[in-house]
Amino acid sequence: MAIEIKVGMNLGKLKTLNELTLENAYLDFPEHFYHRVDPSGLKNAHLISFNPDVGKILDLDPCSISPSDLARFFGGGDVLQDSKPLAMKYGGHQFGQYNPDLGDGRGLLLGEVLNNKGERWDLHLKGAGKTAYSRFGDGRAVLRSSIREYLVSAAMQGLDIPTTQALCLVGSEEYTMREGMEPCAKVLRVTQCHIRFGHFEHFYHTHQHDSLKILADYCLERYFPKHKKQFPKHCAAAYLAMFKTIQDRSIAMVAKWQAYGFVHGVMNTDNMSILGETFDYGPYVFMDQYRPDFISNHTDYEGRYSFKRQPDIMLWNLSCLAQALLPLIERDELVAVLDEYRDLYVKAYTQQMRLRLGLVSEQENDAALIDQLTQLATEQRIDLNRFLRDLCNFQPENDVTLHQCLSHFSHPVAATSWLVAYTQRTEQEEAGFRTRQQQMLSVNPCYLLRSYMLEEAIREANDGDYRLVNTLQSVVRNPFEAKDEYTRYAAQPPEWAGGISLSCSS
Ligand code: AMP
Ligand code: MG
């Protein structure tokens, strides 16, 4: 059968930056949805790092990528063809309190790129300068927090945890005040959606129900077309299906956070994407030692966003979104969806942990086995991620692998009992050791983006040396593949790593 190629369809054609044409559907909304403003350039903007995987998504021709063009468009004040950047208005609950005064105060939606697969990807420049929503802020992002966002985007993608991505990181010789004077930088964030729970909350709390409906219809059409088709004549049913999908995706995301020991740090509703992607990175941490009470943000005095509370907070955040949808959906129906959260979460988390343990079949006692492991990890403060990597090679009859696993524990007796129970459980699996080992190695990372690595990279970058930022990018993009040159990053973190403290200031 002949394949029909429509003239002008541009199938597979790669582009230069100058050929990227930006559209911006958000500009068609009423003006109170956004503020139109161009980015302001940074002094001596220069490229620090570029992520080729993200370039591919945008069909950028890798041979044509020029550091000076990236610096000019995503650090200097130049804008891409047809780009009409805008700051989005949103609100949101911060640490439990509603804040009406939020919006893109330092990030700009430059526009959207339609790639050769027909997908639309937003380009959002973080640190782009002041907007109508900057309040008392300077509209800037500092190098420290920009490195953190840039690298973790690649790390999460590598781990297959839903996340926004980042095309490039641009540094400058412009300084601003944070924890002392710090250099400014910009990150180009790439994702299919920049709509937050807080966008809906803004229209609900300002009683703009017509605008709320415009936003919901836009989201249905663009992000959840399946539900629009499912219920073409019944808007409320389509909105409800959309809410349920948002909940499912949020559960899938938070289940992975819990399975990999990731602490977001600032789970305010303005930092929650409706696509269920990890979004707006701040003082996040991949825990070195497994500690359910761990708080990554040192100004979170009450531990609202501690590791163990994340699943409950996600439910709380979804309730805020449900409240904002009350003008469009019956309360009882929303409550019925929220009521399903806990069971769905436990199921999703258990499944993630099953995969990490190499268990393919589902058995009733799996949750207890997982619970015993995290209990042990908590009591003995072990690095669960490093333990699980070693568990991939565990064979009970092989003393070397047994000792390797037990070496993580200060009191190995309880750990030995757990390994016995685990061995009995693996014996009920169809797959043998080799198959299980391969499967486990593909989900248990050798490398994580640990806080000490970030600290080192930031320290060097602040002195103008960006090599470590780029090395870490390579390390975390393929976290499951052990490489001789990166042995140091698979090893136990240095002693000083335990004293690292992070703040929200960025
Ligand atoms: P974040 O802590 O980055 O999630 O931001 C919370 C709110 O503060 C959002 O409305 C941001 O746009 C705004 N914001 C954060 N930093 C700045 C800044 N340096 N200048 C202006 N607005 C900011
Ligand atoms: Mg934010």
Short mmCIF file of C-alpha atoms and ligand atoms in Angstrom, two decimals:
data_model
loop_
_atom_site.label_atom_id
_atom_site.label_comp_id
_atom_site.label_asym_id
_atom_site.label_seq_id
_atom_site.Cartn_x
_atom_site.Cartn_y
_atom_site.Cartn_z
CA MET A 1 0.00 0.00 0.00
CA ALA A 2 1.38 3.42 -0.93
CA ILE A 3 1.89 5.85 1.92
CA GLU A 4 0.25 9.16 1.29
CA ILE A 5 2.38 12.13 2.24
CA LYS A 6 0.59 15.42 2.36
CA VAL A 7 2.52 18.25 0.74
CA GLY A 8 4.00 20.61 3.31
CA MET A 9 3.61 18.17 6.19
CA ASN A 10 7.27 18.47 7.09
CA LEU A 11 7.51 14.83 8.12
CA GLY A 12 10.65 14.23 10.16
CA LYS A 13 12.29 17.56 9.30
CA LEU A 14 14.69 18.87 11.93
CA LYS A 15 14.80 22.56 12.71
CA THR A 16 17.22 25.21 13.83
CA LEU A 17 16.26 27.44 16.75
CA ASN A 18 15.48 30.23 14.30
CA GLU A 19 13.04 27.97 12.51
CA LEU A 20 11.03 27.14 15.62
CA THR A 21 7.73 28.90 15.21
CA LEU A 22 5.88 29.59 18.39
CA GLU A 23 2.16 29.79 18.83
CA ASN A 24 0.41 30.63 22.06
CA ALA A 25 -3.15 29.41 22.51
CA TYR A 26 -3.30 31.14 25.89
CA LEU A 27 -3.27 34.51 24.10
CA ASP A 28 -6.78 33.75 22.85
CA PHE A 29 -8.13 33.80 26.39
CA PRO A 30 -9.65 36.94 27.90
CA GLU A 31 -6.95 39.37 28.95
CA HIS A 32 -7.39 38.83 32.68
CA PHE A 33 -5.98 35.30 32.26
CA TYR A 34 -2.46 36.62 31.65
CA HIS A 35 -0.06 39.53 31.35
CA ARG A 36 1.74 39.98 28.00
CA VAL A 37 5.35 40.91 28.58
CA ASP A 38 8.74 40.22 26.95
CA PRO A 39 11.65 38.73 28.90
CA SER A 40 14.39 41.04 30.08
CA GLY A 41 17.92 39.96 29.25
CA LEU A 42 20.70 39.08 31.66
CA LYS A 43 24.15 40.63 31.48
CA ASN A 44 26.63 38.48 29.51
CA ALA A 45 24.27 35.54 29.20
CA HIS A 46 26.14 32.33 28.35
CA LEU A 47 25.12 28.73 27.87
CA ILE A 48 25.97 26.41 30.76
CA SER A 49 24.27 23.23 29.66
CA PHE A 50 21.91 21.83 27.03
CA ASN A 51 19.89 18.61 27.20
CA PRO A 52 19.91 16.85 23.81
CA ASP A 53 17.04 14.52 24.84
CA VAL A 54 14.79 17.55 25.22
CA GLY A 55 16.12 19.03 21.98
CA LYS A 56 14.87 15.87 20.26
CA ILE A 57 11.34 16.40 21.58
CA LEU A 58 11.32 19.80 19.88
CA ASP A 59 12.85 18.35 16.66
CA LEU A 60 15.87 20.60 17.06
CA ASP A 61 18.68 19.68 14.71
CA PRO A 62 21.57 18.74 17.03
CA CYS A 63 24.14 19.88 14.42
CA SER A 64 22.64 23.34 14.25
CA ILE A 65 22.51 24.01 17.98
CA SER A 66 24.66 27.01 18.74
CA PRO A 67 25.50 27.94 22.33
CA SER A 68 25.35 31.61 21.47
CA ASP A 69 21.83 31.31 20.01
CA LEU A 70 20.62 29.41 23.07
CA ALA A 71 22.16 32.07 25.31
CA ARG A 72 20.65 34.88 23.22
CA PHE A 73 17.10 33.51 23.15
CA PHE A 74 16.98 31.93 26.59
CA GLY A 75 19.22 34.25 28.58
CA GLY A 76 19.53 37.48 26.67
CA GLY A 77 16.42 39.45 25.87
CA ASP A 78 15.84 38.11 22.30
CA VAL A 79 12.61 36.33 21.48
CA LEU A 80 12.02 33.52 18.99
CA GLN A 81 10.01 33.99 15.81
CA ASP A 82 6.37 34.85 16.49
CA SER A 83 6.87 34.48 20.22
CA LYS A 84 4.51 36.60 22.28
CA PRO A 85 5.56 35.71 25.83
CA LEU A 86 3.09 35.95 28.65
CA ALA A 87 2.84 35.48 32.39
CA MET A 88 -0.09 33.35 33.56
CA LYS A 89 -2.35 34.37 36.41
CA TYR A 90 -3.08 31.76 39.08
CA GLY A 91 -3.68 31.51 42.81
CA GLY A 92 -3.12 28.65 45.20
CA HIS A 93 -2.89 27.26 48.70
CA GLN A 94 0.53 27.80 50.22
CA PHE A 95 1.21 25.87 53.43
CA GLY A 96 -2.54 25.44 53.89
CA GLN A 97 -3.58 29.08 53.33
CA TYR A 98 -5.15 30.44 50.18
CA ASN A 99 -3.02 33.12 48.50
CA PRO A 100 -4.85 35.08 45.80
CA ASP A 101 -1.76 37.02 44.69
CA LEU A 102 0.13 34.37 42.78
CA GLY A 103 0.99 34.10 39.11
CA ASP A 104 4.10 33.81 36.97
CA GLY A 105 6.21 36.37 38.80
CA ARG A 106 9.46 35.42 37.15
CA GLY A 107 8.60 32.81 34.55
CA LEU A 108 7.18 33.45 31.09
CA LEU A 109 5.33 31.15 28.75
CA LEU A 110 7.21 31.91 25.53
CA GLY A 111 4.79 29.90 23.44
CA GLU A 112 4.22 26.39 22.21
CA VAL A 113 6.05 24.33 19.61
CA LEU A 114 4.18 21.86 17.42
CA ASN A 115 6.59 18.98 16.81
CA ASN A 116 6.68 16.50 13.95
CA LYS A 117 4.61 14.03 15.97
CA GLY A 118 1.86 16.61 16.26
CA GLU A 119 2.50 17.20 19.98
CA ARG A 120 2.40 20.69 21.44
CA TRP A 121 5.18 21.53 23.89
CA ASP A 122 5.23 24.70 25.98
CA LEU A 123 8.47 26.64 26.32
CA HIS A 124 8.59 28.43 29.66
CA LEU A 125 11.52 30.62 30.62
CA LYS A 126 12.16 30.69 34.36
CA GLY A 127 13.99 33.76 35.68
CA ALA A 128 12.87 35.91 32.73
CA GLY A 129 12.25 39.17 34.61
CA LYS A 130 9.44 41.06 36.25
CA THR A 131 5.77 40.62 35.36
CA ALA A 132 2.50 42.01 36.68
CA TYR A 133 2.55 39.19 39.25
CA SER A 134 6.06 39.74 40.63
CA ARG A 135 4.82 41.62 43.70
CA PHE A 136 8.00 42.53 45.57
CA GLY A 137 10.15 39.99 43.73
CA ASP A 138 12.88 40.82 41.23
CA GLY A 139 11.63 38.40 38.56
CA ARG A 140 14.89 36.52 38.68
CA ALA A 141 16.09 33.01 39.51
CA VAL A 142 19.56 32.42 40.89
CA LEU A 143 22.12 29.99 39.51
CA ARG A 144 21.84 27.69 42.56
CA SER A 145 18.11 27.02 42.16
CA SER A 146 18.34 26.96 38.35
CA ILE A 147 20.99 24.22 38.44
CA ARG A 148 18.77 22.29 40.85
CA GLU A 149 15.72 22.53 38.56
CA TYR A 150 17.72 21.82 35.41
CA LEU A 151 19.43 18.70 36.74
CA VAL A 152 16.50 17.20 38.59
CA SER A 153 14.33 17.46 35.48
CA ALA A 154 16.81 15.15 33.72
CA ALA A 155 17.12 12.92 36.79
CA MET A 156 13.36 12.41 37.14
CA GLN A 157 13.02 11.73 33.44
CA GLY A 158 15.83 9.17 33.73
CA LEU A 159 14.00 7.47 36.59
CA ASP A 160 10.72 7.53 34.68
CA ILE A 161 9.03 9.70 37.29
CA PRO A 162 6.61 12.11 35.58
CA THR A 163 8.27 15.52 35.37
CA THR A 164 8.59 18.75 33.47
CA GLN A 165 11.79 18.83 31.44
CA ALA A 166 14.46 21.44 30.77
CA LEU A 167 16.12 22.25 27.45
CA CYS A 168 18.95 24.42 28.67
CA LEU A 169 20.50 26.36 31.49
CA VAL A 170 21.92 29.82 30.84
CA GLY A 171 24.17 31.69 33.28
CA SER A 172 25.07 35.37 33.48
CA GLU A 173 27.18 38.02 35.12
CA GLU A 174 24.18 39.63 36.70
CA TYR A 175 23.78 39.34 40.47
CA THR A 176 20.85 39.55 42.84
CA MET A 177 20.31 39.30 46.58
CA ARG A 178 19.28 35.97 48.12
CA GLU A 179 21.49 34.23 50.65
CA GLY A 180 24.07 36.95 49.89
CA MET A 181 24.63 38.23 46.35
CA GLU A 182 24.17 35.37 43.89
CA PRO A 183 24.49 35.08 40.10
CA CYS A 184 21.25 35.01 38.08
CA ALA A 185 20.41 32.31 35.57
CA LYS A 186 17.50 31.12 33.42
CA VAL A 187 16.15 27.65 32.75
CA LEU A 188 14.04 26.83 29.73
CA ARG A 189 11.33 24.52 31.01
CA VAL A 190 9.60 22.27 28.49
CA THR A 191 6.34 20.46 29.18
CA GLN A 192 3.01 19.95 27.50
CA CYS A 193 1.10 21.84 30.15
CA HIS A 194 1.64 24.76 32.49
CA ILE A 195 -1.81 24.70 34.05
CA ARG A 196 -1.72 24.27 37.80
CA PHE A 197 -4.40 23.42 40.34
CA GLY A 198 -4.02 27.09 41.28
CA HIS A 199 -5.30 28.28 37.90
CA PHE A 200 -8.70 26.76 38.70
CA GLU A 201 -8.58 27.98 42.28
CA HIS A 202 -8.01 31.54 41.11
CA PHE A 203 -11.24 31.66 39.11
CA TYR A 204 -13.20 29.87 41.83
CA HIS A 205 -12.05 32.12 44.66
CA THR A 206 -12.65 35.29 42.62
CA HIS A 207 -16.15 34.00 41.68
CA GLN A 208 -15.34 34.13 37.96
CA HIS A 209 -17.29 31.03 37.03
CA ASP A 210 -17.48 31.85 33.32
CA SER A 211 -13.70 31.99 33.20
CA LEU A 212 -13.51 28.76 35.18
CA LYS A 213 -15.61 27.09 32.49
CA ILE A 214 -13.45 28.55 29.70
CA LEU A 215 -10.38 27.10 31.41
CA ALA A 216 -11.99 23.70 32.01
CA ASP A 217 -13.14 23.48 28.38
CA TYR A 218 -9.67 24.38 27.16
CA CYS A 219 -8.09 21.70 29.37
CA LEU A 220 -10.58 19.09 28.22
CA GLU A 221 -9.98 19.86 24.57
CA ARG A 222 -6.24 20.10 24.79
CA TYR A 223 -5.14 17.69 27.51
CA PHE A 224 -8.03 15.29 27.98
CA PRO A 225 -9.67 15.01 24.52
CA LYS A 226 -10.59 11.41 25.30
CA HIS A 227 -13.10 12.60 27.91
CA LYS A 228 -14.50 15.24 25.64
CA LYS A 229 -15.21 12.56 23.03
CA GLN A 230 -16.55 10.21 25.69
CA PHE A 231 -19.17 12.72 26.82
CA PRO A 232 -19.73 15.08 23.85
CA LYS A 233 -23.06 16.39 25.13
CA HIS A 234 -22.62 16.08 28.83
CA CYS A 235 -20.12 18.67 30.07
CA ALA A 236 -20.35 17.81 33.77
CA ALA A 237 -19.57 14.14 33.09
CA ALA A 238 -16.56 15.14 30.96
CA TYR A 239 -15.27 17.50 33.70
CA LEU A 240 -15.68 14.75 36.28
CA ALA A 241 -13.78 12.27 34.11
CA MET A 242 -11.05 14.89 33.72
CA PHE A 243 -10.85 15.33 37.49
CA LYS A 244 -10.61 11.59 37.96
CA THR A 245 -7.76 11.39 35.46
CA ILE A 246 -5.96 14.25 37.19
CA GLN A 247 -6.32 12.31 40.44
CA ASP A 248 -5.06 9.06 38.84
CA ARG A 249 -2.02 10.80 37.41
CA SER A 250 -1.27 12.59 40.68
CA ILE A 251 -1.45 9.24 42.49
CA ALA A 252 0.91 7.62 39.96
CA MET A 253 3.38 10.47 40.50
CA VAL A 254 3.31 10.53 44.28
CA ALA A 255 3.52 6.71 44.44
CA LYS A 256 6.80 6.97 42.56
CA TRP A 257 8.05 9.76 44.85
CA GLN A 258 7.40 7.51 47.84
CA ALA A 259 8.96 4.47 46.19
CA TYR A 260 12.18 6.36 45.35
CA GLY A 261 12.49 8.49 48.49
CA PHE A 262 11.86 11.81 46.75
CA VAL A 263 10.71 14.76 48.86
CA HIS A 264 9.22 17.61 46.82
CA GLY A 265 9.44 20.10 49.65
CA VAL A 266 6.79 22.65 48.64
CA MET A 267 3.58 20.86 47.70
CA ASN A 268 1.56 24.06 47.47
CA THR A 269 -1.36 23.81 45.05
CA ASP A 270 0.25 26.39 42.76
CA ASN A 271 3.07 23.87 42.30
CA MET A 272 0.74 21.04 41.22
CA SER A 273 0.39 20.37 37.50
CA ILE A 274 -2.93 19.05 36.18
CA LEU A 275 -0.92 16.50 34.16
CA GLY A 276 0.46 14.92 37.34
CA GLU A 277 4.05 15.89 36.56
CA THR A 278 6.55 16.87 39.22
CA PHE A 279 6.54 20.62 38.79
CA ASP A 280 8.21 23.79 40.12
CA TYR A 281 11.23 22.32 41.82
CA GLY A 282 12.36 24.01 45.02
CA PRO A 283 14.10 22.51 48.05
CA TYR A 284 13.56 18.90 46.89
CA VAL A 285 15.69 16.00 48.12
CA PHE A 286 16.31 12.38 47.24
CA MET A 287 16.83 11.04 50.75
CA ASP A 288 20.19 9.44 51.49
CA GLN A 289 18.85 7.73 54.61
CA TYR A 290 15.27 6.51 54.68
CA ARG A 291 13.45 8.79 57.11
CA PRO A 292 9.65 9.09 56.95
CA ASP A 293 9.80 12.29 59.05
CA PHE A 294 12.30 13.93 56.76
CA ILE A 295 11.57 17.61 55.99
CA SER A 296 13.55 18.98 53.07
CA ASN A 297 12.71 22.66 53.49
CA HIS A 298 14.15 24.06 56.69
CA THR A 299 11.45 26.74 56.92
CA ASP A 300 8.69 24.10 56.92
CA TYR A 301 8.67 24.14 60.73
CA GLU A 302 5.65 21.89 61.20
CA GLY A 303 6.73 19.34 58.63
CA ARG A 304 3.60 19.85 56.55
CA TYR A 305 5.52 18.61 53.52
CA SER A 306 7.60 15.90 55.18
CA PHE A 307 8.25 12.72 53.19
CA LYS A 308 5.61 10.58 54.86
CA ARG A 309 2.90 13.23 54.51
CA GLN A 310 3.19 13.62 50.75
CA PRO A 311 0.42 11.15 49.81
CA ASP A 312 -2.00 12.80 52.28
CA ILE A 313 -1.04 16.27 51.09
CA MET A 314 -1.67 15.22 47.51
CA LEU A 315 -5.20 14.25 48.56
CA TRP A 316 -5.59 17.58 50.35
CA ASN A 317 -4.44 19.38 47.20
CA LEU A 318 -6.86 17.38 45.06
CA SER A 319 -9.64 18.43 47.46
CA CYS A 320 -8.71 22.07 46.80
CA LEU A 321 -8.98 21.41 43.08
CA ALA A 322 -12.31 19.61 43.61
CA GLN A 323 -13.61 22.62 45.55
CA ALA A 324 -12.61 24.90 42.69
CA LEU A 325 -14.61 22.69 40.30
CA LEU A 326 -17.82 22.88 42.37
CA PRO A 327 -19.49 25.33 39.97
CA LEU A 328 -19.05 22.72 37.20
CA ILE A 329 -19.51 19.34 38.91
CA GLU A 330 -21.88 18.01 41.60
CA ARG A 331 -20.28 17.90 45.04
CA ASP A 332 -21.27 14.26 45.70
CA GLU A 333 -19.60 13.12 42.51
CA LEU A 334 -16.37 14.87 43.36
CA VAL A 335 -16.42 13.46 46.88
CA ALA A 336 -16.97 9.96 45.49
CA VAL A 337 -13.83 10.32 43.37
CA LEU A 338 -11.80 11.67 46.30
CA ASP A 339 -13.03 8.77 48.43
CA GLU A 340 -11.24 6.38 46.09
CA TYR A 341 -7.89 8.11 46.58
CA ARG A 342 -6.49 6.15 49.52
CA ASP A 343 -7.10 2.68 48.11
CA LEU A 344 -5.81 3.69 44.70
CA TYR A 345 -2.71 5.21 46.26
CA VAL A 346 -1.89 2.10 48.30
CA LYS A 347 -2.35 -0.02 45.20
CA ALA A 348 -0.08 2.20 43.10
CA TYR A 349 2.62 2.44 45.77
CA THR A 350 2.57 -1.31 46.44
CA GLN A 351 2.91 -1.97 42.73
CA GLN A 352 5.91 0.39 42.45
CA MET A 353 7.62 -1.34 45.35
CA ARG A 354 6.78 -4.77 43.95
CA LEU A 355 8.61 -3.81 40.78
CA ARG A 356 11.59 -2.63 42.80
CA LEU A 357 11.64 -5.99 44.60
CA GLY A 358 11.38 -7.91 41.33
CA LEU A 359 7.93 -9.31 42.11
CA VAL A 360 5.75 -9.71 39.07
CA SER A 361 2.78 -11.58 40.52
CA GLU A 362 0.55 -9.91 43.11
CA GLN A 363 0.19 -11.56 46.48
CA GLU A 364 -1.78 -10.56 49.51
CA ASN A 365 1.20 -10.35 51.84
CA ASP A 366 3.28 -8.15 49.55
CA ALA A 367 2.17 -4.95 51.30
CA ALA A 368 3.31 -6.40 54.64
CA LEU A 369 6.68 -7.44 53.19
CA ILE A 370 7.19 -3.92 51.83
CA ASP A 371 6.10 -2.42 55.12
CA GLN A 372 8.57 -4.55 57.05
CA LEU A 373 11.35 -3.38 54.75
CA THR A 374 10.58 0.33 55.11
CA GLN A 375 10.19 -0.19 58.86
CA LEU A 376 13.66 -1.74 59.00
CA ALA A 377 15.04 1.00 56.77
CA THR A 378 13.59 3.61 59.14
CA GLU A 379 14.84 1.97 62.34
CA GLN A 380 18.33 1.40 61.01
CA ARG A 381 18.45 4.57 58.92
CA ILE A 382 19.63 2.74 55.84
CA ASP A 383 19.90 4.10 52.33
CA LEU A 384 16.99 2.20 50.82
CA ASN A 385 17.94 3.07 47.26
CA ARG A 386 21.46 1.71 47.63
CA PHE A 387 20.15 -1.38 49.42
CA LEU A 388 17.65 -2.11 46.66
CA ARG A 389 20.37 -1.79 44.04
CA ASP A 390 22.38 -4.43 45.91
CA LEU A 391 19.26 -6.57 46.32
CA CYS A 392 19.13 -6.90 42.51
CA ASN A 393 22.15 -9.23 42.76
CA PHE A 394 21.03 -11.08 45.88
CA GLN A 395 21.12 -14.88 45.81
CA PRO A 396 20.63 -16.51 49.21
CA GLU A 397 23.17 -19.24 48.49
CA ASN A 398 25.82 -16.70 47.45
CA ASP A 399 27.56 -15.36 50.58
CA VAL A 400 29.10 -12.38 48.84
CA THR A 401 25.71 -11.04 47.74
CA LEU A 402 24.21 -11.82 51.15
CA HIS A 403 26.95 -9.88 52.95
CA GLN A 404 26.63 -7.02 50.50
CA CYS A 405 22.93 -6.71 51.35
CA LEU A 406 23.48 -7.08 55.09
CA SER A 407 26.28 -4.50 55.08
CA HIS A 408 23.62 -1.76 54.90
CA PHE A 409 22.29 -2.68 58.34
CA SER A 410 23.85 -1.96 61.73
CA HIS A 411 21.74 -4.76 63.29
CA PRO A 412 21.71 -7.52 60.68
CA VAL A 413 19.51 -10.02 62.57
CA ALA A 414 16.21 -8.36 61.65
CA ALA A 415 17.50 -7.79 58.14
CA THR A 416 18.34 -11.49 57.82
CA SER A 417 14.76 -12.44 58.75
CA TRP A 418 13.47 -10.03 56.14
CA LEU A 419 15.78 -11.56 53.51
CA VAL A 420 14.48 -15.03 54.43
CA ALA A 421 10.88 -13.87 53.97
CA TYR A 422 11.85 -12.15 50.71
CA THR A 423 13.55 -15.31 49.44
CA GLN A 424 10.43 -17.36 50.20
CA ARG A 425 8.37 -14.79 48.33
CA THR A 426 10.64 -14.82 45.26
CA GLU A 427 10.36 -18.61 45.17
CA GLN A 428 6.67 -18.15 44.37
CA GLU A 429 7.56 -16.19 41.23
CA GLU A 430 7.69 -17.85 37.84
CA ALA A 431 10.84 -16.04 36.79
CA GLY A 432 14.23 -17.25 37.96
CA PHE A 433 17.11 -15.20 39.33
CA ARG A 434 18.58 -13.92 36.04
CA THR A 435 15.26 -12.64 34.69
CA ARG A 436 14.41 -11.03 38.01
CA GLN A 437 17.86 -9.47 38.25
CA GLN A 438 17.51 -7.86 34.80
CA GLN A 439 14.07 -6.51 35.64
CA MET A 440 15.25 -5.16 39.01
CA LEU A 441 18.33 -3.50 37.53
CA SER A 442 16.05 -1.60 35.17
CA VAL A 443 14.06 0.01 38.00
CA ASN A 444 16.62 0.29 40.82
CA PRO A 445 18.98 3.14 40.00
CA CYS A 446 22.69 3.02 40.44
CA TYR A 447 22.72 6.84 40.58
CA LEU A 448 20.44 9.39 42.16
CA LEU A 449 20.79 13.15 42.11
CA ARG A 450 21.85 13.44 45.72
CA SER A 451 22.02 16.72 47.61
CA TYR A 452 25.78 16.55 48.06
CA MET A 453 26.30 16.23 44.29
CA LEU A 454 24.16 19.31 43.74
CA GLU A 455 26.06 21.21 46.43
CA GLU A 456 29.37 20.38 44.77
CA ALA A 457 28.14 21.32 41.31
CA ILE A 458 26.67 24.59 42.60
CA ARG A 459 29.85 25.49 44.48
CA GLU A 460 31.94 25.00 41.35
CA ALA A 461 29.43 26.75 39.10
CA ASN A 462 29.39 29.79 41.36
CA ASP A 463 33.15 29.94 40.69
CA GLY A 464 32.51 29.78 36.94
CA ASP A 465 33.30 26.08 36.46
CA TYR A 466 30.36 24.29 34.86
CA ARG A 467 31.97 20.92 34.18
CA LEU A 468 30.36 19.15 37.11
CA VAL A 469 26.87 20.37 36.12
CA ASN A 470 27.41 18.72 32.77
CA THR A 471 28.92 15.56 34.24
CA LEU A 472 25.98 15.17 36.62
CA GLN A 473 23.60 15.61 33.75
CA SER A 474 25.21 12.62 32.01
CA VAL A 475 25.17 10.62 35.25
CA VAL A 476 21.49 11.11 36.01
CA ARG A 477 20.12 10.84 32.49
CA ASN A 478 20.89 7.10 32.51
CA PRO A 479 20.66 6.19 36.17
CA PHE A 480 20.26 2.43 35.76
CA GLU A 481 23.42 1.80 33.80
CA ALA A 482 26.54 1.45 35.98
CA LYS A 483 29.61 3.11 34.48
CA ASP A 484 33.18 2.76 35.75
CA GLU A 485 33.88 6.49 35.49
CA TYR A 486 30.94 7.30 37.76
CA THR A 487 31.69 4.82 40.57
CA ARG A 488 31.98 7.68 43.04
CA TYR A 489 28.36 8.68 42.50
CA ALA A 490 27.09 5.18 43.25
CA ALA A 491 28.99 5.05 46.54
CA GLN A 492 27.87 6.14 49.98
CA PRO A 493 27.53 9.95 50.20
CA PRO A 494 30.28 11.79 52.07
CA GLU A 495 29.86 12.44 55.77
CA TRP A 496 29.13 16.17 55.32
CA ALA A 497 26.06 15.34 53.18
CA GLY A 498 24.03 14.80 56.37
CA GLY A 499 24.40 18.47 57.34
CA ILE A 500 22.98 19.99 54.15
CA SER A 501 20.05 22.31 54.78
CA LEU A 502 17.81 23.74 52.06
CA SER A 503 15.56 26.77 51.98
CA CYS A 504 12.76 27.95 49.73
CA SER A 505 14.75 31.01 48.63
CA SER A 506 15.45 30.71 44.94
P1 AMP B 1 7.72 29.54 43.88
O1 AMP B 1 8.24 29.60 45.27
O2 AMP B 1 8.82 29.63 42.84
O3 AMP B 1 6.79 28.41 43.63
O4 AMP B 1 6.88 30.88 43.68
C1 AMP B 1 5.77 31.28 44.45
C2 AMP B 1 5.22 32.57 43.91
O5 AMP B 1 6.19 33.62 44.06
C3 AMP B 1 4.87 32.56 42.42
O6 AMP B 1 3.78 33.40 42.21
C4 AMP B 1 6.13 33.10 41.79
O7 AMP B 1 5.91 33.65 40.52
C5 AMP B 1 6.55 34.16 42.79
N1 AMP B 1 8.00 34.39 42.80
C6 AMP B 1 8.95 33.56 43.29
N2 AMP B 1 10.17 34.11 43.15
C7 AMP B 1 9.99 35.31 42.55
C8 AMP B 1 10.88 36.35 42.14
N3 AMP B 1 12.18 36.27 42.32
N4 AMP B 1 10.33 37.43 41.57
C9 AMP B 1 9.01 37.53 41.40
N5 AMP B 1 8.13 36.60 41.77
C10 AMP B 1 8.60 35.50 42.33
MG MG B 2 5.79 27.77 42.22
#
